[in-house]
Coordinates of C-alpha atoms in Angstrom, one line a residue:
K231 CA 48.7 -70.3 -57.9
F232 CA 46.1 -72.4 -56.2
A233 CA 48.5 -75.3 -55.4
R234 CA 50.7 -73.3 -53.0
P235 CA 48.0 -72.5 -50.4
I236 CA 47.1 -76.2 -50.5
A237 CA 50.7 -77.3 -50.1
T238 CA 51.2 -75.0 -47.1
G239 CA 48.0 -76.1 -45.4
I240 CA 46.1 -72.8 -45.8
I241 CA 43.4 -74.7 -47.8
K242 CA 42.4 -78.3 -47.4
K243 CA 40.6 -80.5 -49.8
Q244 CA 37.9 -82.7 -48.2
R245 CA 34.9 -84.8 -49.1
S246 CA 31.5 -83.1 -49.1
H247 CA 28.3 -85.0 -49.9
G248 CA 28.9 -86.7 -53.3
G249 CA 32.0 -84.7 -54.2
N250 CA 34.8 -82.6 -52.9
C251 CA 35.2 -79.0 -51.6
Y252 CA 38.1 -76.9 -50.4
Q253 CA 38.0 -75.5 -46.8
L254 CA 39.8 -72.4 -45.8
L255 CA 41.7 -73.2 -42.6
H256 CA 43.8 -70.0 -42.1
Y257 CA 42.1 -66.9 -43.2
D258 CA 44.9 -64.4 -42.2
S259 CA 47.5 -66.4 -44.0
M260 CA 45.3 -66.6 -47.1
C261 CA 44.9 -62.8 -47.0
R262 CA 48.7 -62.3 -46.9
Y263 CA 49.2 -64.7 -49.7
I264 CA 46.6 -62.9 -51.9
D265 CA 48.2 -59.5 -51.1
G266 CA 51.6 -60.8 -52.1
E267 CA 50.6 -62.6 -55.3
F268 CA 47.8 -60.3 -56.5
P269 CA 48.6 -56.7 -55.3
S270 CA 45.9 -55.3 -57.6
G271 CA 43.3 -57.6 -56.2
L272 CA 41.9 -61.0 -57.4
L273 CA 39.7 -59.4 -60.1
E274 CA 41.1 -57.7 -63.2
T275 CA 40.7 -54.0 -63.4
F276 CA 38.2 -53.3 -66.2
A277 CA 37.4 -50.1 -68.0
S278 CA 34.6 -48.1 -66.5
D279 CA 32.5 -48.6 -69.7
T280 CA 32.7 -52.4 -69.6
A281 CA 29.2 -53.7 -70.0
N282 CA 27.6 -55.2 -66.9
R283 CA 27.1 -58.6 -68.5
T284 CA 30.5 -58.6 -70.0
F285 CA 31.8 -58.1 -66.5
G286 CA 29.7 -61.1 -65.4
V287 CA 31.4 -63.3 -68.1
L288 CA 34.9 -62.1 -67.1
T289 CA 34.4 -62.6 -63.4
R290 CA 31.9 -65.5 -63.2
G291 CA 31.9 -67.1 -66.6
D292 CA 28.2 -66.4 -67.1
S293 CA 26.5 -63.1 -68.3
K294 CA 23.2 -64.1 -66.6
T295 CA 24.8 -63.7 -63.2
V296 CA 24.3 -60.0 -63.7
A297 CA 20.6 -59.1 -64.1
S298 CA 21.0 -55.5 -65.3
L299 CA 22.5 -54.7 -68.7
G300 CA 23.6 -51.3 -67.5
F301 CA 22.4 -49.6 -70.7
D302 CA 19.2 -49.4 -72.7
L303 CA 18.4 -49.4 -76.4
I304 CA 15.6 -47.2 -77.6
M305 CA 14.3 -46.4 -81.1
L306 CA 13.6 -42.8 -82.3
R307 CA 12.2 -41.1 -85.3
G308 CA 11.4 -37.5 -86.2
N309 CA 12.9 -34.3 -87.4
A310 CA 15.8 -33.2 -85.2
E311 CA 19.5 -33.5 -84.6
L312 CA 21.0 -35.3 -81.6
L313 CA 24.4 -35.0 -80.1
I314 CA 26.1 -38.0 -78.5
N315 CA 29.6 -37.4 -77.2
D316 CA 29.7 -34.3 -79.4
E317 CA 28.9 -36.4 -82.5
P318 CA 25.8 -35.4 -84.4
Y319 CA 23.1 -37.8 -85.5
H320 CA 20.2 -36.8 -87.7
L321 CA 16.8 -38.3 -87.2
N322 CA 14.4 -38.9 -90.1
N323 CA 10.7 -39.3 -90.2
S324 CA 10.5 -42.4 -92.3
D325 CA 7.9 -45.1 -91.6
S326 CA 10.5 -47.8 -92.5
A327 CA 13.8 -46.8 -90.8
F328 CA 14.5 -45.6 -87.3
L329 CA 17.5 -44.6 -85.2
S330 CA 18.5 -47.1 -82.5
L331 CA 20.1 -45.2 -79.6
K332 CA 22.1 -46.4 -76.6
I333 CA 21.5 -44.6 -73.3
S334 CA 23.3 -45.3 -70.0
P335 CA 24.2 -43.6 -66.7
N336 CA 27.4 -42.4 -68.4
Q337 CA 25.9 -41.4 -71.7
K338 CA 23.0 -39.0 -72.2
T339 CA 21.8 -37.6 -75.5
T340 CA 21.5 -33.9 -76.2
I341 CA 19.0 -32.4 -78.6
S342 CA 20.6 -29.7 -80.8
N343 CA 17.2 -28.1 -81.7
L344 CA 15.4 -25.8 -79.3
N345 CA 11.9 -26.3 -77.8
V346 CA 11.5 -29.8 -79.2
V347 CA 8.2 -31.7 -78.6
I348 CA 9.0 -35.3 -77.6
V349 CA 6.3 -38.0 -77.7
T350 CA 6.7 -41.4 -76.0
V351 CA 4.8 -44.2 -77.8
E352 CA 4.0 -47.5 -76.1
N353 CA 3.2 -49.8 -78.9
P354 CA 5.3 -50.7 -82.1
T355 CA 2.5 -50.4 -84.6
V356 CA 1.5 -46.9 -83.6
F357 CA 5.2 -45.9 -83.5
T358 CA 5.8 -47.0 -87.1
E359 CA 2.5 -45.4 -88.3
L360 CA 2.6 -42.3 -86.0
N361 CA 2.0 -39.9 -88.9
K362 CA -1.5 -41.2 -89.2
I363 CA -2.4 -39.6 -85.9
A364 CA -3.4 -36.3 -87.4
D365 CA -4.1 -34.3 -84.2
L366 CA -0.7 -35.1 -82.6
R367 CA 2.1 -32.6 -83.1
W368 CA 5.6 -33.8 -82.3
D369 CA 9.3 -33.5 -83.3
I370 CA 10.8 -36.6 -81.9
A371 CA 9.0 -39.9 -81.2
V372 CA 10.5 -42.4 -78.7
Y373 CA 9.3 -46.1 -78.7
T374 CA 9.2 -47.2 -75.1
A375 CA 8.5 -50.9 -75.8
G376 CA 5.9 -51.1 -73.1
K377 CA 7.2 -50.3 -69.6
I378 CA 9.5 -47.4 -69.6
S379 CA 13.0 -48.2 -68.1
T380 CA 14.6 -46.1 -65.4
L381 CA 17.3 -45.2 -67.8
L382 CA 14.8 -43.8 -70.3
L383 CA 13.0 -41.9 -67.5
N384 CA 16.4 -40.4 -66.7
Q385 CA 16.9 -39.4 -70.3
L386 CA 13.4 -37.9 -70.5
Q387 CA 14.0 -35.9 -67.3
Y388 CA 17.3 -34.6 -68.8
W389 CA 15.5 -33.5 -72.0
L390 CA 12.7 -31.8 -70.0
A391 CA 15.3 -29.9 -67.9
A392 CA 16.9 -28.7 -71.1
G393 CA 13.7 -26.9 -72.1
H394 CA 11.9 -29.4 -74.3
S395 CA 8.4 -30.6 -73.8
L396 CA 7.1 -34.2 -73.4
I397 CA 3.8 -35.9 -74.3
H398 CA 2.9 -39.5 -73.5
F399 CA 0.8 -41.6 -75.9
G400 CA 0.1 -45.1 -74.7
D401 CA -2.8 -47.5 -74.2
Y402 CA -5.8 -46.1 -72.3
D403 CA -5.9 -48.8 -69.7
Y404 CA -4.5 -49.1 -66.2
V405 CA -1.1 -50.1 -67.5
G406 CA -0.9 -47.2 -69.9
L407 CA -2.1 -44.7 -67.3
L408 CA 0.4 -46.1 -64.8
E409 CA 3.2 -45.5 -67.3
Y410 CA 2.1 -41.9 -67.7
A411 CA 1.9 -41.5 -63.9
R412 CA 5.5 -42.8 -63.7
I413 CA 6.6 -40.2 -66.2
L414 CA 4.6 -37.4 -64.5
E415 CA 6.3 -38.3 -61.2
R416 CA 9.7 -37.7 -62.7
C417 CA 8.9 -35.1 -65.3
S418 CA 6.5 -32.6 -63.9
G419 CA 4.4 -30.9 -66.6
S420 CA 4.5 -33.8 -69.0
A421 CA 1.2 -34.1 -71.0
L422 CA -1.0 -37.0 -71.7
F423 CA -2.1 -37.1 -75.3
I424 CA -5.9 -37.1 -75.6
P425 CA -7.0 -37.9 -79.2
A426 CA -10.0 -36.0 -80.4
Q427 CA -12.1 -39.2 -80.7
L428 CA -11.4 -40.3 -77.1
N429 CA -14.6 -40.3 -75.0
K430 CA -16.8 -42.7 -73.2
D431 CA -18.7 -43.8 -76.3
F432 CA -15.4 -44.5 -78.2
I433 CA -14.1 -46.6 -75.3
K434 CA -17.3 -48.6 -75.2
R435 CA -17.2 -49.2 -78.9
H436 CA -13.5 -50.1 -79.4
G437 CA -12.4 -51.1 -75.9
T438 CA -12.2 -54.6 -74.3
P439 CA -13.2 -55.7 -70.8
E440 CA -10.2 -58.0 -70.6
L441 CA -7.9 -54.9 -70.4
H442 CA -9.9 -53.8 -67.5
S443 CA -10.3 -57.1 -65.6
K444 CA -6.8 -58.5 -66.0
Q445 CA -5.0 -55.4 -64.7
T446 CA -6.0 -55.5 -61.1
V447 CA -2.4 -55.3 -59.8
Q448 CA -1.6 -52.4 -62.1
H449 CA -4.8 -50.7 -61.0
V450 CA -3.7 -50.8 -57.3
S451 CA -0.3 -49.4 -58.3
L452 CA -1.9 -46.6 -60.3
L453 CA -4.2 -45.7 -57.3
N454 CA -1.2 -45.6 -55.0
K455 CA 0.8 -43.5 -57.5
L456 CA -2.1 -41.0 -57.8
Q457 CA -2.2 -40.5 -54.1
K458 CA 1.5 -39.5 -54.1
L459 CA 1.5 -37.2 -57.1
P460 CA 1.2 -33.5 -56.3
E461 CA -1.9 -31.7 -57.5
S462 CA -1.7 -30.4 -61.0
Q463 CA -3.8 -30.0 -64.2
E464 CA -2.0 -33.1 -65.6
K465 CA -2.9 -35.2 -62.6
Q466 CA -6.5 -34.0 -62.8
L467 CA -6.7 -35.1 -66.5
L468 CA -5.2 -38.4 -65.6
I469 CA -7.9 -38.9 -63.0
E470 CA -10.6 -38.0 -65.5
I471 CA -9.4 -40.7 -68.0
H472 CA -9.3 -43.1 -65.1
Q473 CA -12.9 -42.4 -64.3
Q474 CA -13.9 -43.0 -67.9
L475 CA -12.2 -46.4 -67.7
Q476 CA -14.0 -47.1 -64.5
S477 CA -17.4 -46.1 -65.9
T478 CA -17.1 -48.2 -69.0
A479 CA -15.3 -51.2 -67.4
K480 CA -13.1 -51.4 -70.5
G481 CA -9.6 -50.6 -71.6
L482 CA -8.5 -49.2 -74.9
E483 CA -5.4 -49.9 -77.0
Q484 CA -3.8 -47.0 -78.8
E485 CA -4.0 -48.9 -82.1
A486 CA -7.7 -48.0 -82.1
F487 CA -6.8 -44.5 -83.3
L488 CA -5.2 -45.8 -86.4
M489 CA -8.5 -47.1 -87.8

């Protein structure tokens, strides 16, 4: 297929630096040739559910040419039933086995039960030992693996619109508070979990100054986000926790509440 436009002078091979390149000499002729030989276009037509990085391999020979996966994998545990493409999946509340779930723009998950309490958990240890947090009531726990993806935010917003409630349980540092602010921006009314032990003395005793001093960039982002959030009780609580971090000059990891 490539030999013909060379033979007809549409493309010419020439030296370039230490190698060779092909120069397009007649653009209109090349367009007519492509239309005649490839009426469906130069790229194959792929199914709409073809993964982004698969598309990168098929079109460029390298999956890494496409940065986004196009989907996300999240882990869940709890006591509820989910529906994915009308197929039911039952969660369990085991400390040893969890449900891995694919979410994407084309696939959202419905919760069959009514008025479910969903908690997002930032760190893996707390997620696996969540039943040890006695004062937290929840039906479904979602492990966010640190920063919450846009796809997961979309899923949380979808669940909230369906009548479920949302609680965020993360680290009590600038990064953790910024994650809650991102959730609150998309999911108005979402709560921040405040353990019974959480106060200034607890932060002083179990917190670390490194979590405070090394998160300057995230702190600036948090302050900017706070300015944009509409006034609410949830925002006021977020500000109060922020003030506690400021007054102690320490950050607190959520694993402290497993002790």
